mmCIF file of C-alpha atoms in Angstrom:
data_model
loop_
_atom_site.group_PDB
_atom_site.id
_atom_site.type_symbol
_atom_site.label_atom_id
_atom_site.label_comp_id
_atom_site.label_asym_id
_atom_site.label_seq_id
_atom_site.Cartn_x
_atom_site.Cartn_y
_atom_site.Cartn_z
ATOM 1 C CA MET M 4 79.336 80.247 101.401
ATOM 2 C CA ARG M 5 80.476 80.895 97.848
ATOM 3 C CA LYS M 6 77.800 83.575 97.429
ATOM 4 C CA LYS M 7 79.072 85.414 100.511
ATOM 5 C CA TYR M 8 82.634 85.484 99.252
ATOM 6 C CA SER M 9 81.534 86.364 95.711
ATOM 7 C CA THR M 10 79.787 89.459 97.070
ATOM 8 C CA ALA M 11 82.910 90.368 99.056
ATOM 9 C CA VAL M 12 85.058 89.937 95.941
ATOM 10 C CA LEU M 13 82.734 92.228 93.962
ATOM 11 C CA ALA M 14 82.838 94.893 96.697
ATOM 12 C CA ILE M 15 86.637 94.734 96.934
ATOM 13 C CA THR M 16 86.871 94.829 93.136
ATOM 14 C CA ALA M 17 84.794 98.020 93.035
ATOM 15 C CA ALA M 18 86.979 99.663 95.709
ATOM 16 C CA THR M 19 90.148 98.514 93.903
ATOM 17 C CA LEU M 20 88.919 99.930 90.593
ATOM 18 C CA MET M 21 88.014 103.322 92.088
ATOM 19 C CA THR M 22 91.355 103.506 93.904
ATOM 20 C CA LEU M 23 93.201 102.500 90.722
ATOM 21 C CA ILE M 24 91.479 105.299 88.780
ATOM 22 C CA LYS M 25 92.450 107.730 91.523
ATOM 23 C CA GLY M 26 96.053 106.506 91.341
ATOM 24 C CA LEU M 27 96.164 107.089 87.585
ATOM 25 C CA THR M 28 94.287 110.389 87.445
ATOM 26 C CA ASN M 29 94.557 111.790 90.997
ATOM 27 C CA MET M 30 90.751 112.192 90.926
ATOM 28 C CA ASN M 31 88.331 110.979 93.614
ATOM 29 C CA CYS M 32 85.781 109.735 91.047
ATOM 30 C CA GLY M 33 83.118 111.604 93.034
ATOM 31 C CA TRP M 34 80.233 109.661 94.503
ATOM 32 C CA LEU M 35 81.337 106.402 92.844
ATOM 33 C CA PHE M 36 84.438 106.384 95.068
ATOM 34 C CA VAL M 37 82.314 106.880 98.199
ATOM 35 C CA VAL M 38 79.753 104.269 97.151
ATOM 36 C CA ALA M 39 82.455 101.659 96.466
ATOM 37 C CA TYR M 40 83.985 102.059 99.930
ATOM 38 C CA LEU M 41 80.555 102.286 101.558
ATOM 39 C CA TRP M 42 79.613 98.991 99.915
ATOM 40 C CA MET M 43 82.800 97.386 101.202
ATOM 41 C CA GLY M 44 82.060 98.768 104.675
ATOM 42 C CA LEU M 45 78.570 97.242 104.635
ATOM 43 C CA ILE M 46 79.993 93.852 103.592
ATOM 44 C CA ILE M 47 82.536 94.043 106.438
ATOM 45 C CA THR M 48 79.758 94.902 108.919
ATOM 46 C CA GLU M 49 77.638 91.972 107.759
ATOM 47 C CA THR M 50 80.640 89.649 108.014
ATOM 48 C CA LEU M 51 81.441 90.839 111.542
ATOM 49 C CA VAL M 52 77.870 90.234 112.703
ATOM 50 C CA LYS M 53 78.074 86.644 111.447
ATOM 51 C CA GLN M 54 81.543 86.116 112.943
ATOM 52 C CA PHE M 55 80.431 87.306 116.376
ATOM 53 C CA LYS M 56 77.214 85.283 116.115
ATOM 54 C CA HIS M 57 79.137 82.116 115.236
ATOM 55 C CA TRP M 58 82.331 82.768 117.201
ATOM 56 C CA ARG M 59 85.359 80.611 116.387
ATOM 57 C CA TRP M 60 88.726 81.205 118.017
ATOM 58 C CA LYS M 61 90.638 80.014 114.981
ATOM 59 C CA LYS M 62 89.007 82.847 112.997
ATOM 60 C CA MET M 63 90.260 85.433 115.511
ATOM 61 C CA GLY M 64 92.726 86.921 113.029
ATOM 62 C CA ALA M 65 90.053 87.492 110.387
ATOM 63 C CA THR M 66 87.645 88.966 112.962
ATOM 64 C CA LEU M 67 90.227 91.415 114.303
ATOM 65 C CA SER M 68 91.187 92.410 110.760
ATOM 66 C CA HIS M 69 87.573 93.045 109.771
ATOM 67 C CA LEU M 70 86.877 94.972 112.982
ATOM 68 C CA GLY M 71 90.040 97.057 112.633
ATOM 69 C CA LEU M 72 89.408 97.889 108.972
ATOM 70 C CA LEU M 73 85.792 98.889 109.664
ATOM 71 C CA LEU M 74 86.874 101.095 112.571
ATOM 72 C CA VAL M 75 89.585 102.784 110.484
ATOM 73 C CA LEU M 76 87.282 103.438 107.520
ATOM 74 C CA THR M 77 84.437 104.733 109.708
ATOM 75 C CA SER M 78 86.593 106.889 111.998
ATOM 76 C CA ALA M 79 88.598 108.359 109.118
ATOM 77 C CA PHE M 80 85.456 109.119 107.082
ATOM 78 C CA ILE M 81 83.647 110.835 109.975
ATOM 79 C CA GLY M 82 86.776 112.356 111.490
ATOM 80 C CA GLN M 83 87.859 114.181 108.329
ATOM 81 C CA ASN M 84 85.033 116.668 108.936
ATOM 82 C CA TYR M 85 86.392 117.554 112.380
ATOM 83 C CA ILE M 86 90.103 117.916 111.646
ATOM 84 C CA LYS M 87 91.541 121.403 112.152
ATOM 85 C CA ARG M 88 94.926 122.269 110.669
ATOM 86 C CA VAL M 89 96.695 125.633 111.109
ATOM 87 C CA LYS M 90 100.172 127.115 110.621
ATOM 88 C CA ILE M 91 102.021 129.067 113.319
ATOM 89 C CA TYR M 92 104.973 131.337 112.486
ATOM 90 C CA CYS M 93 107.286 132.299 115.317
ATOM 91 C CA ALA M 94 110.620 134.164 115.253
ATOM 92 C CA GLU M 95 113.338 133.591 117.834
ATOM 93 C CA GLY M 96 112.651 135.495 121.029
ATOM 94 C CA GLN M 97 108.992 136.125 120.165
ATOM 95 C CA THR M 98 105.745 134.775 121.645
ATOM 96 C CA THR M 99 102.621 134.235 119.568
ATOM 97 C CA TRP M 100 99.042 133.111 120.238
ATOM 98 C CA GLN M 101 97.972 133.445 116.606
ATOM 99 C CA ALA M 102 97.773 130.987 113.732
ATOM 100 C CA LEU M 103 96.726 130.975 110.078
ATOM 101 C CA ASP M 104 94.167 128.531 108.704
ATOM 102 C CA ASP M 105 94.080 127.167 105.131
ATOM 103 C CA SER M 106 92.413 130.381 103.952
ATOM 104 C CA ASN M 107 95.106 132.531 105.629
ATOM 105 C CA ARG M 108 92.611 133.793 108.179
ATOM 106 C CA VAL M 109 94.025 134.684 111.593
ATOM 107 C CA MET M 110 92.706 132.697 114.538
ATOM 108 C CA MET M 111 93.591 132.715 118.224
ATOM 109 C CA MET M 112 94.969 129.522 119.712
ATOM 110 C CA PRO M 113 94.238 128.242 123.254
ATOM 111 C CA PHE M 114 97.989 128.305 123.900
ATOM 112 C CA GLY M 115 100.930 130.588 123.181
ATOM 113 C CA ILE M 116 104.425 129.559 122.102
ATOM 114 C CA LYS M 117 107.710 131.381 122.569
ATOM 115 C CA LEU M 118 110.643 130.335 120.401
ATOM 116 C CA ASN M 119 113.605 130.473 122.781
ATOM 117 C CA ARG M 120 116.148 128.946 120.409
ATOM 118 C CA PHE M 121 116.251 127.303 116.995
ATOM 119 C CA GLU M 122 118.896 124.666 116.257
ATOM 120 C CA LEU M 123 119.960 123.543 112.798
ATOM 121 C CA GLU M 124 122.271 120.571 112.254
ATOM 122 C CA GLU M 125 123.714 120.112 108.759
ATOM 123 C CA TYR M 126 125.566 117.470 106.809
ATOM 124 C CA LEU M 127 129.004 118.675 105.758
ATOM 125 C CA PRO M 128 130.284 119.630 103.278
ATOM 126 C CA GLU M 129 126.895 119.615 101.510
ATOM 127 C CA HIS M 130 125.250 121.942 104.067
ATOM 128 C CA THR M 131 121.985 120.028 103.755
ATOM 129 C CA PRO M 132 119.685 119.748 106.815
ATOM 130 C CA ARG M 133 120.365 116.780 109.056
ATOM 131 C CA GLN M 134 117.890 117.807 111.733
ATOM 132 C CA TYR M 135 116.311 120.993 113.030
ATOM 133 C CA ARG M 136 114.488 121.635 116.274
ATOM 134 C CA SER M 137 112.774 124.435 118.157
ATOM 135 C CA HIS M 138 113.155 124.978 121.898
ATOM 136 C CA LEU M 139 109.868 126.413 123.116
ATOM 137 C CA THR M 140 108.116 127.778 126.150
ATOM 138 C CA ILE M 141 104.455 126.829 125.861
ATOM 139 C CA THR M 142 101.949 128.948 127.758
ATOM 140 C CA SER M 143 98.435 127.629 128.280
ATOM 141 C CA GLU M 144 95.422 129.165 129.957
ATOM 142 C CA ASN M 145 94.677 125.975 131.894
ATOM 143 C CA ASN M 146 98.192 124.619 132.527
ATOM 144 C CA PRO M 147 101.493 126.012 133.855
ATOM 145 C CA ASP M 148 104.227 127.034 131.413
ATOM 146 C CA ARG M 149 106.377 124.181 130.165
ATOM 147 C CA GLN M 150 109.521 123.745 128.126
ATOM 148 C CA GLU M 151 109.448 121.608 124.975
ATOM 149 C CA ALA M 152 111.876 120.740 122.183
ATOM 150 C CA ILE M 153 110.095 119.937 118.905
ATOM 151 C CA GLU M 154 111.727 118.463 115.815
ATOM 152 C CA VAL M 155 110.704 116.504 112.740
ATOM 153 C CA ASN M 156 109.112 113.162 113.769
ATOM 154 C CA HIS M 157 108.763 114.381 117.362
ATOM 155 C CA PRO M 158 105.609 116.511 117.826
ATOM 156 C CA CYS M 159 104.181 117.471 121.203
ATOM 157 C CA LYS M 160 100.610 117.587 122.487
ATOM 158 C CA VAL M 161 99.150 120.867 123.752
ATOM 159 C CA ASP M 162 95.526 121.251 124.917
ATOM 160 C CA GLY M 163 94.148 118.708 122.448
ATOM 161 C CA TRP M 164 96.371 119.899 119.581
ATOM 162 C CA LEU M 165 99.445 118.164 118.151
ATOM 163 C CA LEU M 166 102.224 120.665 117.417
ATOM 164 C CA TYR M 167 104.640 119.751 114.596
ATOM 165 C CA GLN M 168 107.930 121.210 113.401
ATOM 166 C CA TYR M 169 106.847 121.994 109.836
ATOM 167 C CA SER M 170 109.728 124.008 108.361
ATOM 168 C CA TYR M 171 111.948 127.036 108.969
ATOM 169 C CA GLU M 172 113.166 130.191 107.243
ATOM 170 C CA THR M 173 116.267 132.343 107.631
ATOM 171 C CA ILE M 174 115.392 135.963 108.408
ATOM 172 C CA GLY M 175 118.903 137.447 108.573
ATOM 173 C CA ASN M 176 121.441 138.248 111.290
ATOM 174 C CA GLY M 177 121.756 134.549 112.046
ATOM 175 C CA LYS M 178 118.137 134.324 113.224
ATOM 176 C CA PHE M 179 115.406 131.938 112.150
ATOM 177 C CA LEU M 180 111.665 131.929 111.686
ATOM 178 C CA SER M 181 110.274 128.580 112.781
ATOM 179 C CA VAL M 182 107.089 127.306 111.131
ATOM 180 C CA PHE M 183 104.828 124.953 113.086
ATOM 181 C CA GLU M 184 101.708 123.066 112.128
ATOM 182 C CA ALA M 185 99.046 122.529 114.792
ATOM 183 C CA ILE M 186 96.450 119.811 114.211
ATOM 184 C CA SER M 187 93.334 118.906 116.147
ATOM 185 C CA ASP M 188 91.863 115.489 115.293
ATOM 186 C CA PRO M 189 89.297 114.261 117.867
ATOM 187 C CA TRP M 190 88.819 110.938 116.026
ATOM 188 C CA LEU M 191 92.517 110.057 115.979
ATOM 189 C CA SER M 192 92.311 107.671 118.959
ATOM 190 C CA ALA M 193 89.600 105.618 117.251
ATOM 191 C CA VAL M 194 91.704 105.401 114.077
ATOM 192 C CA TYR M 195 94.714 104.242 116.105
ATOM 193 C CA VAL M 196 92.643 101.527 117.807
ATOM 194 C CA GLY M 197 91.653 100.344 114.322
ATOM 195 C CA PHE M 198 95.306 100.337 113.255
ATOM 196 C CA PHE M 199 96.402 98.120 116.125
ATOM 197 C CA LEU M 200 93.446 95.754 115.664
ATOM 198 C CA LEU M 201 94.485 95.398 112.010
ATOM 199 C CA MET M 202 98.080 94.750 113.065
ATOM 200 C CA ALA M 203 96.989 92.091 115.549
ATOM 201 C CA GLY M 204 94.765 90.478 112.915
ATOM 202 C CA ALA M 205 97.601 90.486 110.376
ATOM 203 C CA LEU M 206 99.970 88.792 112.826
ATOM 204 C CA LEU M 207 97.416 86.087 113.632
ATOM 205 C CA MET M 208 96.607 85.512 109.946
ATOM 206 C CA LEU M 209 100.323 85.187 109.224
ATOM 207 C CA PHE M 210 100.121 81.732 110.812
ATOM 208 C CA ASN M 211 97.012 80.666 108.869
ATOM 209 C CA MET M 212 98.846 78.188 106.639
ATOM 210 C CA LYS M 213 97.505 75.131 104.834
ATOM 211 C CA GLY M 214 98.879 72.400 102.601
ATOM 212 C CA GLU M 215 102.152 70.504 103.038
ATOM 213 C CA THR M 216 103.942 70.490 106.393
ATOM 214 C CA TRP M 217 106.972 72.372 105.068
ATOM 215 C CA GLN M 218 104.708 75.276 104.097
ATOM 216 C CA HIS M 219 103.945 75.830 107.785
ATOM 217 C CA TRP M 220 107.486 77.166 108.091
ATOM 218 C CA LEU M 221 106.569 80.214 105.998
ATOM 219 C CA PRO M 222 105.606 82.374 109.039
ATOM 220 C CA THR M 223 108.970 81.599 110.644
ATOM 221 C CA ILE M 224 110.769 82.467 107.403
ATOM 222 C CA ALA M 225 108.790 85.707 107.195
ATOM 223 C CA ILE M 226 109.597 86.706 110.782
ATOM 224 C CA VAL M 227 113.310 85.864 110.453
ATOM 225 C CA GLY M 228 113.468 87.728 107.139
ATOM 226 C CA PHE M 229 111.732 90.706 108.735
ATOM 227 C CA GLY M 230 114.276 90.733 111.570
ATOM 228 C CA ILE M 231 117.271 90.564 109.209
ATOM 229 C CA ALA M 232 115.829 93.266 106.944
ATOM 230 C CA THR M 233 115.080 95.510 109.936
ATOM 231 C CA PHE M 234 118.672 95.209 111.145
ATOM 232 C CA SER M 235 119.932 96.042 107.645
ATOM 233 C CA MET M 236 117.668 99.088 107.427
ATOM 234 C CA GLU M 237 118.844 100.325 110.828
ATOM 235 C CA THR M 238 122.399 100.213 109.474
ATOM 236 C CA LEU M 239 121.297 102.192 106.420
ATOM 237 C CA GLN M 240 119.624 104.747 108.679
ATOM 238 C CA GLN M 241 123.056 105.832 109.873
ATOM 239 C CA GLU M 242 123.700 107.298 106.418
ATOM 240 C CA HIS M 243 122.903 110.864 105.307
ATOM 241 C CA LEU M 244 119.116 110.862 105.498
ATOM 242 C CA MET M 245 116.816 113.855 105.360
ATOM 243 C CA PRO M 246 115.020 114.681 108.658
ATOM 244 C CA ALA M 247 111.694 113.108 107.635
ATOM 245 C CA LEU M 248 113.414 109.725 107.148
ATOM 246 C CA GLN M 249 115.012 109.727 110.600
ATOM 247 C CA SER M 250 112.177 107.886 112.315
ATOM 248 C CA ARG M 251 111.815 104.855 114.563
ATOM 249 C CA TRP M 252 109.361 103.541 111.973
ATOM 250 C CA PHE M 253 111.873 103.728 109.096
ATOM 251 C CA ALA M 254 113.537 100.321 109.546
ATOM 252 C CA PRO M 255 110.471 98.134 110.345
ATOM 253 C CA HIS M 256 108.328 99.885 107.694
ATOM 254 C CA ILE M 257 110.817 99.214 104.888
ATOM 255 C CA ALA M 258 111.744 95.747 106.200
ATOM 256 C CA ALA M 259 108.116 94.579 106.242
ATOM 257 C CA TYR M 260 107.690 95.641 102.624
ATOM 258 C CA ILE M 261 110.953 94.015 101.517
ATOM 259 C CA VAL M 262 109.956 90.599 102.878
ATOM 260 C CA ALA M 263 106.355 91.001 101.686
ATOM 261 C CA TYR M 264 107.454 91.895 98.142
ATOM 262 C CA THR M 265 109.821 88.911 98.093
ATOM 263 C CA MET M 266 107.073 86.456 99.065
ATOM 264 C CA LEU M 267 104.572 87.956 96.642
ATOM 265 C CA GLY M 268 107.191 87.839 93.888
ATOM 266 C CA VAL M 269 107.748 84.120 94.484
ATOM 267 C CA ALA M 270 103.976 83.571 94.466
ATOM 268 C CA THR M 271 103.760 85.327 91.105
ATOM 269 C CA ALA M 272 106.556 83.199 89.642
ATOM 270 C CA ILE M 273 104.713 80.037 90.721
ATOM 271 C CA ALA M 274 101.474 81.396 89.223
ATOM 272 C CA ILE M 275 103.235 81.949 85.883
ATOM 273 C CA VAL M 276 104.527 78.365 85.931
ATOM 274 C CA LEU M 277 101.015 77.065 86.693
ATOM 275 C CA MET M 278 99.609 79.187 83.869
ATOM 276 C CA LEU M 279 101.874 77.355 81.416
ATOM 277 C CA ARG M 280 100.421 74.021 82.447
ATOM 278 C CA LYS M 281 97.356 72.658 80.657
ATOM 279 C CA SER M 282 95.130 72.238 83.673
ATOM 280 C CA PRO M 283 96.381 73.613 87.009
ATOM 281 C CA THR M 284 94.219 72.600 89.981
ATOM 282 C CA LEU M 285 93.093 74.690 92.916
ATOM 283 C CA ARG M 286 95.114 72.411 95.194
ATOM 284 C CA GLN M 287 98.297 73.402 93.372
ATOM 285 C CA LEU M 288 97.548 77.006 94.343
ATOM 286 C CA TYR M 289 97.897 76.272 98.076
ATOM 287 C CA ILE M 290 101.549 77.324 98.043
ATOM 288 C CA THR M 291 100.654 80.625 96.358
ATOM 289 C CA ASP M 292 97.809 81.071 98.863
ATOM 290 C CA ASN M 293 100.215 80.681 101.758
ATOM 291 C CA LEU M 294 102.752 83.038 100.229
ATOM 292 C CA VAL M 295 100.068 85.662 99.568
ATOM 293 C CA ASN M 296 98.671 85.295 103.110
ATOM 294 C CA ALA M 297 102.130 85.854 104.598
ATOM 295 C CA GLY M 298 102.983 88.615 102.117
ATOM 296 C CA LEU M 299 99.716 90.477 102.665
ATOM 297 C CA ALA M 300 100.085 90.235 106.445
ATOM 298 C CA LEU M 301 103.533 91.846 106.248
ATOM 299 C CA MET M 302 102.288 94.388 103.698
ATOM 300 C CA THR M 303 99.523 95.325 106.144
ATOM 301 C CA LEU M 304 102.067 95.807 108.932
ATOM 302 C CA GLY M 305 104.304 97.853 106.628
ATOM 303 C CA MET M 306 101.453 100.059 105.437
ATOM 304 C CA LEU M 307 100.186 100.742 108.957
ATOM 305 C CA MET M 308 103.665 101.488 110.279
ATOM 306 C CA GLY M 309 104.025 103.880 107.353
ATOM 307 C CA ALA M 310 100.760 105.559 108.377
ATOM 308 C CA LEU M 311 102.006 105.966 111.963
ATOM 309 C CA TRP M 312 105.275 107.366 110.610
ATOM 310 C CA ALA M 313 103.432 109.836 108.376
ATOM 311 C CA LYS M 314 101.395 111.017 111.346
ATOM 312 C CA GLU M 315 104.550 111.710 113.355
ATOM 313 C CA ALA M 316 106.396 113.381 110.480
ATOM 314 C CA TRP M 317 103.728 115.303 108.568
ATOM 315 C CA GLY M 318 100.656 115.322 110.800
ATOM 316 C CA HIS M 319 98.440 113.029 108.705
ATOM 317 C CA TYR M 320 98.292 109.228 108.702
ATOM 318 C CA TRP M 321 96.738 109.095 105.227
ATOM 319 C CA ASN M 322 96.618 111.870 102.646
ATOM 320 C CA TRP M 323 95.981 109.969 99.375
ATOM 321 C CA ASP M 324 99.518 110.739 98.315
ATOM 322 C CA PRO M 325 100.208 108.915 94.981
ATOM 323 C CA LYS M 326 102.407 106.382 96.785
ATOM 324 C CA GLU M 327 99.713 105.794 99.401
ATOM 325 C CA THR M 328 97.035 105.485 96.718
ATOM 326 C CA TRP M 329 98.964 102.800 94.831
ATOM 327 C CA ALA M 330 99.777 101.023 98.100
ATOM 328 C CA ALA M 331 96.036 100.870 98.847
ATOM 329 C CA THR M 332 95.319 99.632 95.303
ATOM 330 C CA THR M 333 97.914 96.862 95.654
ATOM 331 C CA TRP M 334 96.666 95.882 99.114
ATOM 332 C CA LEU M 335 93.063 95.681 97.874
ATOM 333 C CA GLY M 336 94.149 93.626 94.867
ATOM 334 C CA TYR M 337 95.751 90.937 97.027
ATOM 335 C CA LEU M 338 92.774 91.087 99.393
ATOM 336 C CA MET M 339 90.588 90.327 96.372
ATOM 337 C CA TYR M 340 92.734 87.278 95.560
ATOM 338 C CA ILE M 341 92.505 85.943 99.118
ATOM 339 C CA HIS M 342 88.701 86.238 99.205
ATOM 340 C CA LEU M 343 88.460 84.639 95.773
ATOM 341 C CA ARG M 344 90.513 81.668 96.972
ATOM 342 C CA ILE M 345 88.717 81.343 100.325
ATOM 343 C CA GLY M 346 85.457 81.052 98.435
ATOM 344 C CA LYS M 347 86.998 78.325 96.224
ATOM 345 C CA SER M 348 85.335 80.017 93.247
ATOM 346 C CA GLY M 349 86.578 80.645 89.736
ATOM 347 C CA ASN M 350 88.897 78.927 87.306
ATOM 348 C CA PRO M 351 92.432 78.306 88.673
ATOM 349 C CA LYS M 352 93.887 80.133 85.653
ATOM 350 C CA TRP M 353 91.843 83.203 86.521
ATOM 351 C CA ALA M 354 93.296 83.085 90.031
ATOM 352 C CA CYS M 355 96.793 82.959 88.510
ATOM 353 C CA LEU M 356 95.984 85.871 86.195
ATOM 354 C CA LEU M 357 94.718 87.909 89.135
ATOM 355 C CA LEU M 358 97.930 87.196 91.022
ATOM 356 C CA ILE M 359 100.014 88.390 88.053
ATOM 357 C CA PHE M 360 97.848 91.527 87.778
ATOM 358 C CA CYS M 361 98.364 92.238 91.495
ATOM 359 C CA PHE M 362 102.114 91.953 91.034
ATOM 360 C CA ILE M 363 101.923 94.549 88.244
ATOM 361 C CA LEU M 364 100.119 96.842 90.695
ATOM 362 C CA LEU M 365 102.900 96.158 93.189
ATOM 363 C CA GLN M 366 105.521 97.230 90.640
ATOM 364 C CA MET M 367 103.619 100.471 90.039
ATOM 365 C CA CYS M 368 103.532 101.082 93.782
ATOM 366 C CA TRP M 369 107.224 100.273 94.200
ATOM 367 C CA TRP M 370 108.855 102.237 91.395
ATOM 368 C CA GLY M 371 106.356 102.849 88.608
ATOM 369 C CA ILE M 372 104.795 105.910 90.226
ATOM 370 C CA ASN M 373 108.108 107.742 89.856
ATOM 371 C CA TYR M 374 107.217 108.122 86.172
ATOM 372 C CA LEU M 375 103.700 109.460 86.771
ATOM 373 C CA PRO M 376 103.390 113.266 86.425
ATOM 374 C CA THR M 377 100.949 113.388 89.360
ATOM 375 C CA ALA M 378 103.480 111.716 91.668
ATOM 376 C CA GLN M 379 106.392 113.893 90.533
ATOM 377 C CA ALA M 380 104.378 117.017 91.270
ATOM 378 C CA THR M 381 102.717 116.131 94.585
ATOM 379 C CA SER M 382 104.209 113.008 96.206
ATOM 380 C CA LEU M 383 105.907 113.324 99.567
ATOM 381 C CA HIS M 384 107.578 109.980 98.796
ATOM 382 C CA THR M 385 109.819 111.497 96.118
ATOM 383 C CA TYR M 386 112.873 112.219 98.248
ATOM 384 C CA ASN M 387 115.870 114.294 97.300
ATOM 385 C CA LEU M 388 118.585 112.839 99.502
#
């Protein structure tokens, strides 16, 4: 048993290290990056085979999480070779069937779009965009013409393509040029199935508590805290937010992270106290285990809701943006801690040190990346409100 979890810890450690290097340098680390994640995928596959062979209902959360993660990693890795992404430029009153690929080559689309009207709503007196939308007539060879209104966070599906409101330009005389992004991703459905399996697994693992009776109230505290934070975020969403932030995923995404960070912060404080003792026992770490389990479950929900949000807003669920990279590094770090503790291996002080290290990663993900040159230059999470 310990050997199995030790191998899992090593695989997660390798993936964490490669992701950490990418977060610091914005480099993929070449084949080492691929090998690390491939190794983790093989460990997950082996674990799933054993879980299905020796089925236990109380391990349902772990099984769903493993299955979802394997499906996401596999579908995303294979699917990236089949994704098509093009830009479409259309002026008011015009119809176009053409698009430009990443190399600025012209290609014909299986549908045509006519921009009937472009609407721009602004915050006053700043005159900053509140929302902008395009009213279109979409003509398809296989379907009758239809009317659509596309805006940020609200794409539409046309003949296997997702059509996004990307940006706009003013071309004079009160007219606009609307810029759309069309994306074809045949593996998207498989990725989404993986997302929802991970979410279901996270919710089930949220209730996997051990130790004193009062610690079993942690899931309830987490859920109540999530509800209160979501309500607070919905109130904040009424403020002057840029179009990309006006999403149904805004409130639950932020709320999940707020509660998760709180629980993981408390776990770190307890770990520091235990570090100051002469001989902390593994049993004394049960409270930190429970807090990390609950915190990681909510972090998983927050990260996946953020991926769904990114897909609606920008057309990609994961783009290795600096914020996303550090979120993955933090998530893997806490996953390493959980597997280390499940295996009951290692010195308790090493477990405490790992927990403190993970919290440092969390701080980098939360606000530290704002000081990294790579994030300032490329991150979509650096908002100018």
